[in-house]
mmCIF file of C-alpha atoms and ligand atoms in Angstrom:
data_model
loop_
_atom_site.group_PDB
_atom_site.id
_atom_site.type_symbol
_atom_site.label_atom_id
_atom_site.label_comp_id
_atom_site.label_asym_id
_atom_site.label_seq_id
_atom_site.Cartn_x
_atom_site.Cartn_y
_atom_site.Cartn_z
ATOM 1 C CA MET A 30 28.591 -14.377 13.046
ATOM 2 C CA LEU A 31 25.992 -12.860 10.582
ATOM 3 C CA THR A 32 25.840 -9.435 10.253
ATOM 4 C CA GLN A 33 22.494 -7.530 10.876
ATOM 5 C CA GLY A 34 20.654 -6.522 7.634
ATOM 6 C CA LYS A 35 19.873 -2.635 7.077
ATOM 7 C CA LEU A 36 16.623 -1.132 7.968
ATOM 8 C CA ILE A 37 15.536 1.330 4.913
ATOM 9 C CA VAL A 38 12.319 3.533 5.619
ATOM 10 C CA LEU A 39 10.804 4.880 2.548
ATOM 11 C CA SER A 40 8.358 7.438 3.054
ATOM 12 C CA GLY A 41 6.958 10.711 1.437
ATOM 13 C CA PRO A 42 3.506 12.136 0.912
ATOM 14 C CA GLY A 43 0.768 9.843 -0.269
ATOM 15 C CA GLY A 44 0.562 9.417 -4.024
ATOM 16 C CA VAL A 45 4.177 10.097 -4.804
ATOM 17 C CA GLY A 46 4.615 6.783 -6.262
ATOM 18 C CA LYS A 47 5.931 4.672 -3.368
ATOM 19 C CA SER A 48 3.913 1.604 -4.288
ATOM 20 C CA THR A 49 5.263 1.751 -7.657
ATOM 21 C CA ILE A 50 8.843 1.846 -6.462
ATOM 22 C CA VAL A 51 8.209 -1.190 -4.301
ATOM 23 C CA SER A 52 6.523 -3.298 -6.938
ATOM 24 C CA GLU A 53 9.594 -2.666 -9.283
ATOM 25 C CA LEU A 54 12.000 -3.257 -6.409
ATOM 26 C CA LYS A 55 10.636 -6.668 -5.675
ATOM 27 C CA LYS A 56 11.702 -7.857 -8.989
ATOM 28 C CA ARG A 57 15.133 -7.062 -7.791
ATOM 29 C CA ASP A 58 14.849 -9.360 -5.301
ATOM 30 C CA HIS A 59 17.141 -7.630 -2.825
ATOM 31 C CA PHE A 60 15.084 -6.592 0.190
ATOM 32 C CA TYR A 61 12.748 -8.472 2.568
ATOM 33 C CA PHE A 62 9.276 -6.522 2.451
ATOM 34 C CA SER A 63 7.180 -6.156 5.336
ATOM 35 C CA VAL A 64 3.386 -6.832 4.760
ATOM 36 C CA SER A 65 1.625 -3.994 6.843
ATOM 37 C CA ALA A 66 -1.956 -4.520 8.493
ATOM 38 C CA THR A 67 -4.604 -1.939 7.505
ATOM 39 C CA THR A 68 -8.120 -1.188 8.099
ATOM 40 C CA ARG A 69 -8.840 0.131 4.753
ATOM 41 C CA LYS A 70 -10.676 -2.127 2.045
ATOM 42 C CA PRO A 71 -8.867 -3.840 -0.565
ATOM 43 C CA ARG A 72 -8.584 -2.285 -3.915
ATOM 44 C CA ASN A 73 -8.877 -3.924 -7.133
ATOM 45 C CA GLY A 74 -6.100 -6.914 -7.371
ATOM 46 C CA GLU A 75 -4.992 -6.537 -3.932
ATOM 47 C CA GLU A 76 -4.732 -9.868 -2.211
ATOM 48 C CA ASP A 77 -4.837 -10.244 1.347
ATOM 49 C CA GLY A 78 -1.540 -11.512 3.349
ATOM 50 C CA VAL A 79 0.473 -9.935 0.089
ATOM 51 C CA ALA A 80 -0.397 -6.258 -0.400
ATOM 52 C CA TYR A 81 -1.588 -5.773 3.170
ATOM 53 C CA HIS A 82 -3.218 -8.103 5.945
ATOM 54 C CA PHE A 83 -6.532 -6.537 5.922
ATOM 55 C CA VAL A 84 -8.039 -6.686 9.187
ATOM 56 C CA THR A 85 -11.266 -5.117 10.853
ATOM 57 C CA PRO A 86 -10.944 -2.108 13.270
ATOM 58 C CA GLU A 87 -11.402 -4.362 16.022
ATOM 59 C CA VAL A 88 -8.623 -6.415 15.247
ATOM 60 C CA PHE A 89 -6.211 -3.666 14.317
ATOM 61 C CA GLN A 90 -7.056 -2.270 17.924
ATOM 62 C CA LYS A 91 -6.161 -5.865 19.587
ATOM 63 C CA MET A 92 -2.997 -5.695 17.678
ATOM 64 C CA VAL A 93 -2.220 -2.169 19.215
ATOM 65 C CA GLU A 94 -3.106 -3.144 22.495
ATOM 66 C CA ASN A 95 -0.787 -6.458 22.195
ATOM 67 C CA ASP A 96 2.110 -4.297 21.221
ATOM 68 C CA VAL A 97 2.283 -6.322 17.795
ATOM 69 C CA PHE A 98 3.611 -2.984 16.251
ATOM 70 C CA LEU A 99 6.652 -1.644 15.253
ATOM 71 C CA GLU A 100 4.944 1.592 14.364
ATOM 72 C CA TRP A 101 1.211 2.396 13.322
ATOM 73 C CA ALA A 102 -0.772 5.353 12.199
ATOM 74 C CA ASP A 103 -4.142 6.752 11.282
ATOM 75 C CA PHE A 104 -3.831 7.849 7.453
ATOM 76 C CA ALA A 105 -6.671 9.377 5.405
ATOM 77 C CA GLY A 106 -9.365 7.574 7.487
ATOM 78 C CA SER A 107 -7.767 4.294 8.047
ATOM 79 C CA ARG A 108 -5.097 2.699 10.064
ATOM 80 C CA TYR A 109 -1.845 0.906 8.905
ATOM 81 C CA GLY A 110 0.524 -0.619 11.101
ATOM 82 C CA THR A 111 4.061 -2.725 10.466
ATOM 83 C CA PRO A 112 3.946 -6.026 12.653
ATOM 84 C CA ARG A 113 7.453 -5.786 14.461
ATOM 85 C CA GLN A 114 8.557 -9.421 14.552
ATOM 86 C CA PRO A 115 8.849 -9.864 10.973
ATOM 87 C CA VAL A 116 11.038 -7.068 10.349
ATOM 88 C CA LEU A 117 13.372 -8.102 13.540
ATOM 89 C CA ASP A 118 13.566 -11.832 12.407
ATOM 90 C CA ALA A 119 14.549 -10.592 8.957
ATOM 91 C CA LEU A 120 17.270 -8.015 10.035
ATOM 92 C CA ALA A 121 18.463 -10.957 12.172
ATOM 93 C CA ALA A 122 18.941 -13.274 9.327
ATOM 94 C CA GLY A 123 21.073 -10.634 7.602
ATOM 95 C CA LYS A 124 18.228 -9.219 5.132
ATOM 96 C CA ASP A 125 17.847 -5.667 4.132
ATOM 97 C CA VAL A 126 14.311 -4.735 4.942
ATOM 98 C CA LEU A 127 12.453 -2.115 3.254
ATOM 99 C CA LEU A 128 9.340 -0.572 4.913
ATOM 100 C CA GLU A 129 7.128 1.605 2.696
ATOM 101 C CA ILE A 130 5.041 3.803 5.204
ATOM 102 C CA GLU A 131 3.527 7.432 5.605
ATOM 103 C CA ILE A 132 5.413 9.876 7.603
ATOM 104 C CA ASP A 133 4.089 9.714 11.056
ATOM 105 C CA GLY A 134 5.042 5.858 11.216
ATOM 106 C CA ALA A 135 8.525 6.770 9.831
ATOM 107 C CA ARG A 136 9.217 9.047 12.734
ATOM 108 C CA GLN A 137 8.039 6.039 15.025
ATOM 109 C CA VAL A 138 10.572 3.833 13.443
ATOM 110 C CA LYS A 139 13.499 5.998 13.622
ATOM 111 C CA ARG A 140 12.763 6.814 17.343
ATOM 112 C CA ALA A 141 12.397 2.817 17.961
ATOM 113 C CA MET A 142 15.304 1.883 15.607
ATOM 114 C CA PRO A 143 17.829 4.984 15.474
ATOM 115 C CA HIS A 144 20.075 3.103 12.883
ATOM 116 C CA ALA A 145 17.214 3.068 10.371
ATOM 117 C CA VAL A 146 17.855 4.852 7.066
ATOM 118 C CA MET A 147 15.220 7.426 6.348
ATOM 119 C CA VAL A 148 14.503 7.972 2.735
ATOM 120 C CA PHE A 149 11.863 10.805 1.709
ATOM 121 C CA LEU A 150 10.717 10.274 -1.999
ATOM 122 C CA GLN A 151 9.755 13.692 -3.431
ATOM 123 C CA PRO A 152 7.773 14.235 -6.496
ATOM 124 C CA PRO A 153 9.384 16.112 -9.325
ATOM 125 C CA SER A 154 6.713 18.680 -8.638
ATOM 126 C CA MET A 155 3.661 19.594 -6.506
ATOM 127 C CA SER A 156 1.385 20.124 -9.608
ATOM 128 C CA GLU A 157 2.549 16.410 -10.507
ATOM 129 C CA LEU A 158 1.754 15.007 -7.181
ATOM 130 C CA GLU A 159 -1.669 16.597 -7.261
ATOM 131 C CA SER A 160 -2.592 14.959 -10.769
ATOM 132 C CA ARG A 161 -1.397 11.837 -9.517
ATOM 133 C CA ILE A 162 -3.446 11.804 -6.489
ATOM 134 C CA THR A 163 -6.747 13.263 -8.400
ATOM 135 C CA ASN A 164 -6.474 10.781 -11.098
ATOM 136 C CA ARG A 165 -5.911 7.686 -9.229
ATOM 137 C CA GLY A 166 -9.765 6.875 -10.089
ATOM 138 C CA THR A 167 -10.251 4.429 -7.064
ATOM 139 C CA ASP A 168 -10.985 7.054 -4.319
ATOM 140 C CA SER A 169 -14.108 9.156 -3.455
ATOM 141 C CA PRO A 170 -14.141 12.815 -4.138
ATOM 142 C CA GLU A 171 -13.827 13.189 -0.193
ATOM 143 C CA ARG A 172 -10.955 10.919 0.044
ATOM 144 C CA ILE A 173 -9.325 12.623 -2.815
ATOM 145 C CA ALA A 174 -9.785 15.927 -0.965
ATOM 146 C CA ALA A 175 -8.407 14.524 2.147
ATOM 147 C CA ARG A 176 -5.569 12.989 0.438
ATOM 148 C CA LEU A 177 -4.336 16.423 -1.320
ATOM 149 C CA ALA A 178 -4.579 18.206 2.037
ATOM 150 C CA LEU A 179 -2.503 15.379 3.971
ATOM 151 C CA ALA A 180 -0.070 15.377 0.810
ATOM 152 C CA ARG A 181 0.633 19.125 1.093
ATOM 153 C CA ALA A 182 1.405 18.908 4.813
ATOM 154 C CA GLU A 183 3.576 15.802 4.319
ATOM 155 C CA MET A 184 5.851 17.657 1.758
ATOM 156 C CA ALA A 185 6.816 19.664 4.705
ATOM 157 C CA ALA A 186 8.305 16.753 6.599
ATOM 158 C CA ALA A 187 11.269 16.000 3.867
ATOM 159 C CA ALA A 188 14.070 17.806 5.998
ATOM 160 C CA GLU A 189 13.581 15.412 8.907
ATOM 161 C CA PHE A 190 15.087 12.600 6.548
ATOM 162 C CA ASP A 191 18.504 11.283 6.018
ATOM 163 C CA HIS A 192 18.175 11.412 2.038
ATOM 164 C CA ILE A 193 15.680 12.862 -0.399
ATOM 165 C CA LEU A 194 15.213 11.172 -3.585
ATOM 166 C CA VAL A 195 13.133 12.780 -6.414
ATOM 167 C CA ASN A 196 10.921 10.362 -8.326
ATOM 168 C CA HIS A 197 11.944 11.685 -11.821
ATOM 169 C CA ARG A 198 12.395 8.143 -13.078
ATOM 170 C CA VAL A 199 11.561 4.828 -11.255
ATOM 171 C CA GLU A 200 14.863 3.086 -12.105
ATOM 172 C CA GLU A 201 17.003 5.804 -10.549
ATOM 173 C CA VAL A 202 15.200 5.742 -7.521
ATOM 174 C CA ILE A 203 15.468 1.984 -7.454
ATOM 175 C CA ASP A 204 19.195 2.151 -8.108
ATOM 176 C CA SER A 205 19.637 4.626 -5.232
ATOM 177 C CA LEU A 206 17.879 2.455 -2.569
ATOM 178 C CA VAL A 207 19.787 -0.624 -3.627
ATOM 179 C CA SER A 208 23.058 1.516 -3.154
ATOM 180 C CA LEU A 209 21.905 2.876 0.085
ATOM 181 C CA ALA A 210 21.369 -0.473 1.306
ATOM 182 C CA ALA A 211 24.986 -1.461 0.117
ATOM 183 C CA SER A 212 26.618 1.385 1.648
HETATM 184 P P1 5GP B 10 -2.513 3.268 0.525
HETATM 185 O O1 5GP B 10 -3.912 2.948 1.259
HETATM 186 O O2 5GP B 10 -2.644 3.866 -0.627
HETATM 187 O O3 5GP B 10 -2.106 1.747 0.233
HETATM 188 O O4 5GP B 10 -1.628 3.713 1.431
HETATM 189 C C1 5GP B 10 -1.614 4.820 2.050
HETATM 190 C C2 5GP B 10 -0.492 5.426 2.757
HETATM 191 O O5 5GP B 10 -0.181 4.369 3.872
HETATM 192 C C3 5GP B 10 0.838 5.427 1.910
HETATM 193 O O6 5GP B 10 1.509 6.580 2.350
HETATM 194 C C4 5GP B 10 1.627 3.899 2.628
HETATM 195 O O7 5GP B 10 2.993 4.468 2.332
HETATM 196 C C5 5GP B 10 1.210 4.198 4.134
HETATM 197 N N1 5GP B 10 1.370 2.848 4.645
HETATM 198 C C6 5GP B 10 1.382 1.585 4.093
HETATM 199 N N2 5GP B 10 1.651 0.763 5.247
HETATM 200 C C7 5GP B 10 1.733 1.426 6.165
HETATM 201 C C8 5GP B 10 2.270 1.034 7.500
HETATM 202 O O8 5GP B 10 2.341 -0.206 7.866
HETATM 203 N N3 5GP B 10 2.552 2.043 8.299
HETATM 204 C C9 5GP B 10 2.137 3.476 8.194
HETATM 205 N N4 5GP B 10 2.524 4.521 8.961
HETATM 206 N N5 5GP B 10 1.911 3.820 6.761
HETATM 207 C C10 5GP B 10 1.799 2.788 6.012
#
């Protein structure tokens, strides 16, 4: 019989660098990556069905009502959710799955799937996080202010997680995630 894969939830404040970790991890070809649905608009270079499934608020709401999501959350004025079935299918096929999601959603996954390995990615310092969010260059000043306030609140959630990884070097974080999946 095939062993179930491991579910790793990578969370942490917005702007900490989770998506950089994920794009580097994709080159290692270890994890199955869930493609989330979101109501936010695509940024430059983001492809529908690859970065996200970009949907309207109406479609997202229908997905909520049809219980499509393993978890979903409101984040900085948009909605984000993880479709449940592809995750369950990948785990059943013995693949390790990595979800890169914000903290509210991470809490929901832990409740729904208590075996999930919960990882909190921490910035090397608060000021580094603030400059990353401010210098992203794609968001409006209002959105930047909202993201900063949110990130400060999100930092307090670290204690709820099984593992804390400090994002000093991308390669180190990647190695730790792969070893967590293997352990
Ligand atoms: P961004 O808009 O920068 O791509 O993502 C904003 C935040 O939403 C990030 O913290 C990211 O981890 C989170 N996120 C992405 N997909 C999901 C999801 O499916 N569920 C939840 N809860 N958060 C998500």
